[in-house]
Tab-separated table of C-alpha atoms (C1' of nucleotides) in Angstrom:
chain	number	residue	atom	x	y	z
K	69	UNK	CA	0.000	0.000	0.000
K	70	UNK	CA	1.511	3.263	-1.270
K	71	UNK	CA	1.385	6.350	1.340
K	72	UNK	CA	-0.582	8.708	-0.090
K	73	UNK	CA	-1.535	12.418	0.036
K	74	UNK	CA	-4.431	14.081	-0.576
K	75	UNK	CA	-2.038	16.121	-3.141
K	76	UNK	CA	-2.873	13.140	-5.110
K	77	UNK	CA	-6.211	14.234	-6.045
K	78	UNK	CA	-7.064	17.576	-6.311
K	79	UNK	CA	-10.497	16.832	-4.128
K	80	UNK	CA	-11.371	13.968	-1.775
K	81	UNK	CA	-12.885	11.323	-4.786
K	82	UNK	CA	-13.671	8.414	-3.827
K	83	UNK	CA	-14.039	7.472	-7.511
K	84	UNK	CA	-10.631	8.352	-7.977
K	85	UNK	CA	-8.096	5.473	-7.605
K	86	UNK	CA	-5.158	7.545	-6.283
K	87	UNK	CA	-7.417	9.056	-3.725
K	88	UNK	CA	-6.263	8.122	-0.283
K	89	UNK	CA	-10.101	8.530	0.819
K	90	UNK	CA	-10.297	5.281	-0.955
K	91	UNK	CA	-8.601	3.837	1.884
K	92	UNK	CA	-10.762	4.943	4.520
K	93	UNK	CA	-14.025	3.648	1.889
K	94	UNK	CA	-12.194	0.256	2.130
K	95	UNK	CA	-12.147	-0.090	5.659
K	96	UNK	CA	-15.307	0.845	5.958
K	97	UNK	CA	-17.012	-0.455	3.397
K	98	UNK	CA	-16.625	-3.927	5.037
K	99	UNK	CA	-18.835	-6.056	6.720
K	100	UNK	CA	-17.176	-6.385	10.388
K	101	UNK	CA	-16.166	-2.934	10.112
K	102	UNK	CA	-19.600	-1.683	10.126
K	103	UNK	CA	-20.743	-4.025	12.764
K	104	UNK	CA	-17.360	-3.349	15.140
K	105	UNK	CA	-18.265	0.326	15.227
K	106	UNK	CA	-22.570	-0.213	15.547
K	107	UNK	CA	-21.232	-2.313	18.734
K	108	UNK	CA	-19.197	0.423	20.203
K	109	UNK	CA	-21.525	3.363	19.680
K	110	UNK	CA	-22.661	2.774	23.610
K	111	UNK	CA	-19.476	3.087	24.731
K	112	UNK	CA	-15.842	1.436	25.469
K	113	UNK	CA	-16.709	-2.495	24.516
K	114	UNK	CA	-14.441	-5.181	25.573
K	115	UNK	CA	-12.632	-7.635	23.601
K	116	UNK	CA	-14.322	-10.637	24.375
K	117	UNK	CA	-17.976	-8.726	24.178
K	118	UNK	CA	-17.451	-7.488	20.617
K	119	UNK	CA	-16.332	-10.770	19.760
K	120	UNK	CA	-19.764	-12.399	21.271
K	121	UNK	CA	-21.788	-9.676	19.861
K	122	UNK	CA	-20.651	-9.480	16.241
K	123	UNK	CA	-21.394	-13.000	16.039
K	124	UNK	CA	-19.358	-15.432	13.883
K	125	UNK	CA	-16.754	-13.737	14.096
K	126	UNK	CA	-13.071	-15.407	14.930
K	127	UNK	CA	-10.859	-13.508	17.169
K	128	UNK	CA	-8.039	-13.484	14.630
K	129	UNK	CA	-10.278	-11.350	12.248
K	130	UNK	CA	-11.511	-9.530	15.050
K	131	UNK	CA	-8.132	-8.340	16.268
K	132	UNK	CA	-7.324	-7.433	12.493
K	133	UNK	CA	-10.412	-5.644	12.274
K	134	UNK	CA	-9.817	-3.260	14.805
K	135	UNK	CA	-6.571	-3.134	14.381
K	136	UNK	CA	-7.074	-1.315	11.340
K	137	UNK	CA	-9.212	0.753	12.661
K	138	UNK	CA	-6.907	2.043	15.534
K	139	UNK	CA	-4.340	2.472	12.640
K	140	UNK	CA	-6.699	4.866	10.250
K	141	UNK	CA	-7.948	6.567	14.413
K	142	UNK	CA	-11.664	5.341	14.638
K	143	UNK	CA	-11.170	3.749	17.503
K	144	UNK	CA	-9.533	3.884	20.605
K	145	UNK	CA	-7.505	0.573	22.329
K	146	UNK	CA	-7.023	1.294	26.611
K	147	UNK	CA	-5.031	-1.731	28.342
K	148	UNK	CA	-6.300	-1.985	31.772
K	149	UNK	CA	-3.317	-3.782	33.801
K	150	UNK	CA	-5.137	-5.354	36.003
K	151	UNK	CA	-6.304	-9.020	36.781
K	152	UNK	CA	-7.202	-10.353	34.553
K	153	UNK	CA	-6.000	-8.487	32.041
K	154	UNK	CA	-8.452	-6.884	30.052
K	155	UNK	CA	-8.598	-4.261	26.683
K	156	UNK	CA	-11.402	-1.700	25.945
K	157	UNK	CA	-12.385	-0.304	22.963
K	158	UNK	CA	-13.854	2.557	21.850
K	159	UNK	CA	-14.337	5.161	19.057
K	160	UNK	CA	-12.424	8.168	18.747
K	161	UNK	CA	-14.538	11.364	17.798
K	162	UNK	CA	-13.932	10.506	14.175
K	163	UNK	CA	-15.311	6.945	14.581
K	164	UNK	CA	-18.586	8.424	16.550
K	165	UNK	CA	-19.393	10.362	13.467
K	166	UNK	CA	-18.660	7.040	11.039
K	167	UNK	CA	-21.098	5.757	12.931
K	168	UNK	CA	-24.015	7.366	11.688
K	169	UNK	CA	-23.894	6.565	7.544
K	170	UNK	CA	-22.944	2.862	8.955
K	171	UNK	CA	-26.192	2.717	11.327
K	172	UNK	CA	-28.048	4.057	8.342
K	173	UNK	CA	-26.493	1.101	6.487
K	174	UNK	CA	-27.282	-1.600	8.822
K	175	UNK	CA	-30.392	0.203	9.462
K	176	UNK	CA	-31.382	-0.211	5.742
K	177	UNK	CA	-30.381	-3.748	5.325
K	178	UNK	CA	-32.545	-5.593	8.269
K	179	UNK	CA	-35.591	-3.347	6.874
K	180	UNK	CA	-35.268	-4.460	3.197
K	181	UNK	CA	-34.866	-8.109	4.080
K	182	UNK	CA	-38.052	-8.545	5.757
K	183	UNK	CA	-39.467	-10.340	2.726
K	184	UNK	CA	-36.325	-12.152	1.024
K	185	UNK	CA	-38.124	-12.917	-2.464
D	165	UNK	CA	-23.119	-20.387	1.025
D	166	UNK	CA	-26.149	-21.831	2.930
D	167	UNK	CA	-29.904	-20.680	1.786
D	168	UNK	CA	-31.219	-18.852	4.440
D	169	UNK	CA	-34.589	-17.462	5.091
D	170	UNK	CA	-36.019	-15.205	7.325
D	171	UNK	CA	-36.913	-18.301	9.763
D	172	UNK	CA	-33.013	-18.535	10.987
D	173	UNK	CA	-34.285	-15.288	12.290
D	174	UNK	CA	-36.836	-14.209	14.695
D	175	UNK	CA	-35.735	-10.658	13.756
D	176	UNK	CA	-33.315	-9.004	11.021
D	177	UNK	CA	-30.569	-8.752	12.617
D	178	UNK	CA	-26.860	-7.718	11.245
D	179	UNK	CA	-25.174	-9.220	14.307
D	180	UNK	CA	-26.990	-12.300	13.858
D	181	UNK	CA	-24.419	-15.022	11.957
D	182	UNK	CA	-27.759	-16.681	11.156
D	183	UNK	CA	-29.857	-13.923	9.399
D	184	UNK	CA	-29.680	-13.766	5.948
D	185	UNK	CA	-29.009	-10.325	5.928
D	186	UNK	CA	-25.468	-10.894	6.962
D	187	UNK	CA	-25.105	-11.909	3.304
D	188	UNK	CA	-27.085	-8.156	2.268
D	189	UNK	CA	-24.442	-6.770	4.681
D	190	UNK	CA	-21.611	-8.233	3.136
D	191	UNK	CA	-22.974	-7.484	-0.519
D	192	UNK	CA	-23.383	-3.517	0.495
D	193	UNK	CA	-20.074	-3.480	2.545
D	194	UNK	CA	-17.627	-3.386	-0.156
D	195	UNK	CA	-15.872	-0.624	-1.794
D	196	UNK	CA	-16.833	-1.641	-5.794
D	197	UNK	CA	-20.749	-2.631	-4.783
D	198	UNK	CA	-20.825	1.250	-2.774
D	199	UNK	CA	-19.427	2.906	-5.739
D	200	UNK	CA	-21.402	1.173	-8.600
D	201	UNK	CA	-24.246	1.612	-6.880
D	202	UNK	CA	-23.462	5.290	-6.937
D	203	UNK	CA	-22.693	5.472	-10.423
D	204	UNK	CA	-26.078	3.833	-11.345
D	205	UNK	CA	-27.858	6.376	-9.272
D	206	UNK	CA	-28.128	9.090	-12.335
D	207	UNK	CA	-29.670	6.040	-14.757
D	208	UNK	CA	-28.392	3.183	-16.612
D	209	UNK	CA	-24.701	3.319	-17.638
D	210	UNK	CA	-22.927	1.030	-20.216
D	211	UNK	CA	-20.219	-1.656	-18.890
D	212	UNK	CA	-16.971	0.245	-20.793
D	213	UNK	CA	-18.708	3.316	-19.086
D	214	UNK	CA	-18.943	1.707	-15.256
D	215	UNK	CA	-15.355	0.642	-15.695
D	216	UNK	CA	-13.898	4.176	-16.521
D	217	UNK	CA	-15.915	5.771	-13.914
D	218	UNK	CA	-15.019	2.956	-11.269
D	219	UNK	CA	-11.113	4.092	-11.274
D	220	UNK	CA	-8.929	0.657	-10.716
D	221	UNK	CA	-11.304	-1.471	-11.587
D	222	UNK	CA	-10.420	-4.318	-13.583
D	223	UNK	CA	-12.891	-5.852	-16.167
D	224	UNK	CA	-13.371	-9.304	-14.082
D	225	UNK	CA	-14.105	-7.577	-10.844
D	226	UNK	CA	-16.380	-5.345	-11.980
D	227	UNK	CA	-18.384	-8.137	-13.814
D	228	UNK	CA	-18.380	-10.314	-10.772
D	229	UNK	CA	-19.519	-7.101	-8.419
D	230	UNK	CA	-22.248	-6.570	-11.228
D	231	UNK	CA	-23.264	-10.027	-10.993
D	232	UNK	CA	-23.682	-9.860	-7.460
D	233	UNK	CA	-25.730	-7.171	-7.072
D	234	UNK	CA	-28.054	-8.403	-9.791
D	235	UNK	CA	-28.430	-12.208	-7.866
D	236	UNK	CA	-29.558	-10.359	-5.100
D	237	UNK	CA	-31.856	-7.863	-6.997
D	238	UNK	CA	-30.680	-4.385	-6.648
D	239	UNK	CA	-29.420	-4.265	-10.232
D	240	UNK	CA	-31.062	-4.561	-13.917
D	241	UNK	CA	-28.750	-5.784	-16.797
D	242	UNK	CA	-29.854	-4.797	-20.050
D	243	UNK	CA	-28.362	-6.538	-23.479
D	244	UNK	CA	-29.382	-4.704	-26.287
D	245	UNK	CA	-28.946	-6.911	-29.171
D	246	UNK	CA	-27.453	-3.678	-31.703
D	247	UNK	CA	-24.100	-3.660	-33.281
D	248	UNK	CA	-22.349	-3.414	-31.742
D	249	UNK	CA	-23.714	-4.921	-29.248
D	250	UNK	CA	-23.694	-3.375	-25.755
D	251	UNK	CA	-25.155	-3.476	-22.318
D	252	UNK	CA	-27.004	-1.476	-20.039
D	253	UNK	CA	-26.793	-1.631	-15.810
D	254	UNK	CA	-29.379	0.344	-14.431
D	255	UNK	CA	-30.948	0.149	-10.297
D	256	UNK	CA	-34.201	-1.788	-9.233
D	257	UNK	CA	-36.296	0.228	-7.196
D	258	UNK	CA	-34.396	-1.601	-4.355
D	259	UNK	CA	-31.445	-0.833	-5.650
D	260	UNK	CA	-32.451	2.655	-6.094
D	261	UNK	CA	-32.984	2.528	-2.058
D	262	UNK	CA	-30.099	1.679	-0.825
D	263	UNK	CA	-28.271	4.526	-2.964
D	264	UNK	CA	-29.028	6.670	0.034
D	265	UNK	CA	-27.224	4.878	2.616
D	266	UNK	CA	-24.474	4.379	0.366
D	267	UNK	CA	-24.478	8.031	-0.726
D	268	UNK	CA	-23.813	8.729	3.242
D	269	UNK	CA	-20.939	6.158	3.457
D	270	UNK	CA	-19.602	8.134	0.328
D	271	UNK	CA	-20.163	11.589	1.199
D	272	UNK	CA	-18.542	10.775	5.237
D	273	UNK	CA	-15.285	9.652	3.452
D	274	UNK	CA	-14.920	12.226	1.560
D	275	UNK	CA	-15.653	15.011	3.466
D	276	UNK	CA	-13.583	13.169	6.829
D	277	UNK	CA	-10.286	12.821	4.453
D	278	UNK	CA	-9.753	16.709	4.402
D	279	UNK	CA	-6.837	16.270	6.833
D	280	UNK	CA	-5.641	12.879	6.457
D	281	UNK	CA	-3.079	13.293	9.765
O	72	DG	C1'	-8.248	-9.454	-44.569
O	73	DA	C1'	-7.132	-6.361	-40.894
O	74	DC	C1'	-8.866	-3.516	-37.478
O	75	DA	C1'	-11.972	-1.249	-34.201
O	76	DG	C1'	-15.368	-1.191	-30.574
O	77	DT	C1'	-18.444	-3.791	-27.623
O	78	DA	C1'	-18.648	-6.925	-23.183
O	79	DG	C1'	-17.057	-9.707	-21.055
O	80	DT	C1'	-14.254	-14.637	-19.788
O	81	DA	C1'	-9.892	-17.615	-18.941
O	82	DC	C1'	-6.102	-18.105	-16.644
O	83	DC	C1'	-3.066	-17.392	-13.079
O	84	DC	C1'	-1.246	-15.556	-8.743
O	85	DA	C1'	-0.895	-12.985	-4.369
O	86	DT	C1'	-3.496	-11.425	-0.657
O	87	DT	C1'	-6.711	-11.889	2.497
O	88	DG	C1'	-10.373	-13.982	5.163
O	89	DG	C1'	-11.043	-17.216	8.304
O	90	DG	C1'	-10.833	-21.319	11.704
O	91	DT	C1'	-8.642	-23.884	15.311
O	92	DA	C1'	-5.351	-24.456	18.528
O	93	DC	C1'	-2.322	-22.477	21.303
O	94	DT	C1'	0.271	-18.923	24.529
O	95	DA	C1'	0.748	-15.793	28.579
O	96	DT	C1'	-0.691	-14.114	32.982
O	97	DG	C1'	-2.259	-14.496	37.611
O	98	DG	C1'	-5.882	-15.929	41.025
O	99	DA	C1'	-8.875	-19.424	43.136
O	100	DC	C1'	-9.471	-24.020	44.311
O	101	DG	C1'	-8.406	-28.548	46.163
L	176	DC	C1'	1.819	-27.960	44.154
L	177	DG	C1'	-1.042	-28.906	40.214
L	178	DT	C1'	-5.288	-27.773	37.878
L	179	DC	C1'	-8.663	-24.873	36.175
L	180	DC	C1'	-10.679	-20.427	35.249
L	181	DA	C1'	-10.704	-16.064	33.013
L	182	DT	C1'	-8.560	-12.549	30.282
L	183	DA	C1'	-6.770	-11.150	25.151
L	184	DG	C1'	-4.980	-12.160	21.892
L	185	DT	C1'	-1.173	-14.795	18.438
L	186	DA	C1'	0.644	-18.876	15.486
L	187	DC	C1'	-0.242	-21.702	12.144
L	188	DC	C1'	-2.446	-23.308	8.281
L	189	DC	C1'	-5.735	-23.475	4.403
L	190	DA	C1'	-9.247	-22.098	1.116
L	191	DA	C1'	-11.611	-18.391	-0.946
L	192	DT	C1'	-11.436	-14.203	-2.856
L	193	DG	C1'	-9.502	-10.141	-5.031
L	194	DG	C1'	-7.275	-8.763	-8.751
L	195	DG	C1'	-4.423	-8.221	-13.243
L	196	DT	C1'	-3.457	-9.358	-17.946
L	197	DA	C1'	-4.443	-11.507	-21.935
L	198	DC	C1'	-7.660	-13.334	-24.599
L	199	DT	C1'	-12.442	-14.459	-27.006
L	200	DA	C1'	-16.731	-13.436	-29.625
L	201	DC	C1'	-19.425	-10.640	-32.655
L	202	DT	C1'	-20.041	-7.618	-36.474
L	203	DG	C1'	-19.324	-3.530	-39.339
L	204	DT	C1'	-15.964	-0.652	-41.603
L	205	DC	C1'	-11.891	0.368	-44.290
DNA sequence: GACAGTAGTACCCATTGGGTACTATGGACG
DNA sequence: CGTCCATAGTACCCAATGGGTACTACTGTC
């Protein structure tokens, strides 16, 4: 992945290829993605609950997931050193306001499944 | 990929592995189906015409995106049997619905890449 | 006959998604 | 002292998918 500018496109395209807002449409633009940040719009979530909530998921995609989203600052990691051990998560101000087009997203696909065909 | 119907369900739910609208989800989650979807929103559009507009796509992906959305409804494909001969993508009314979400997703990138750190 | 424009498909490969099993840490229990 | 629990991941491996390039098919035009 090539570190890119927004000099690379004179405005933020998401139809352009060299735009690094295509990126940030990648990440979230993904399934887990979208339901990682619907599960932490209540507050700091724990490992273990995300990974019951956003069921099916495995814990090695899980840890990528938000991984990734740490790295492009949506969301938040806080190690609490105590025992046992245990990691919250939760979104940055940037990753609140992704949270609205996703929930509008999610929102849109349990209400147009209702009848399947 | 299991056929699923509403029944694995009580409810639609996203963060259900069960529901079938995981498989909706998954569809809609992804950078090409966001920004085809997008493209179709204006009327139909030609293949040769989808795959300038879609920067970086390549020919196969775009087909199998396409196909996708059409299995699960959201998109019309046209042939129209001229020479030369050429086809037209255009958005179901269902389709046409779930521009809006989309259209968020699209519009939160863009504007939230302004100052990319 | 060669070439152009249309919409793909065939083929191949690297990347990623994904599952299962495992590690590390420290306390409670017996 | 050994075992088991809970925590949050990682290691390892494999199959599916993403993706690129080259090619096909069709027909009209030069």
């Amino acid at each position: 992945m090539k570190a890119l500018t927004t000099d690379d496109c004179d405005r933020n395209d998401v139809y352009a290829a060299a735009c690094p807002c295509r990126d940030m449409l990648d990440l979230l633009a993904n399934k887990w993605s979208a339901l990682a940040i619907g599960a932490l719009e209540d507050g700091p979530v724990r490992f273990g609950v995300l990974k019951n909530q956003l069921q099916g998921i495995s814990p090695k995609v899980l840890s990528s997931t938000l991984r990734k989203l740490e790295e492009h600052g949506l969301v938040d990691r806080t190690v609490f050193a105590e025992v046992p051990l245990h990691v919250e998560y939760s979104l940055t101000p940037l990753g609140k306001s992704a949270g609205a087009p996703l929930a509008h997203l999610r929102d849109w696909v349990e209400e147009n499944m209702t009848s399947p065909v």
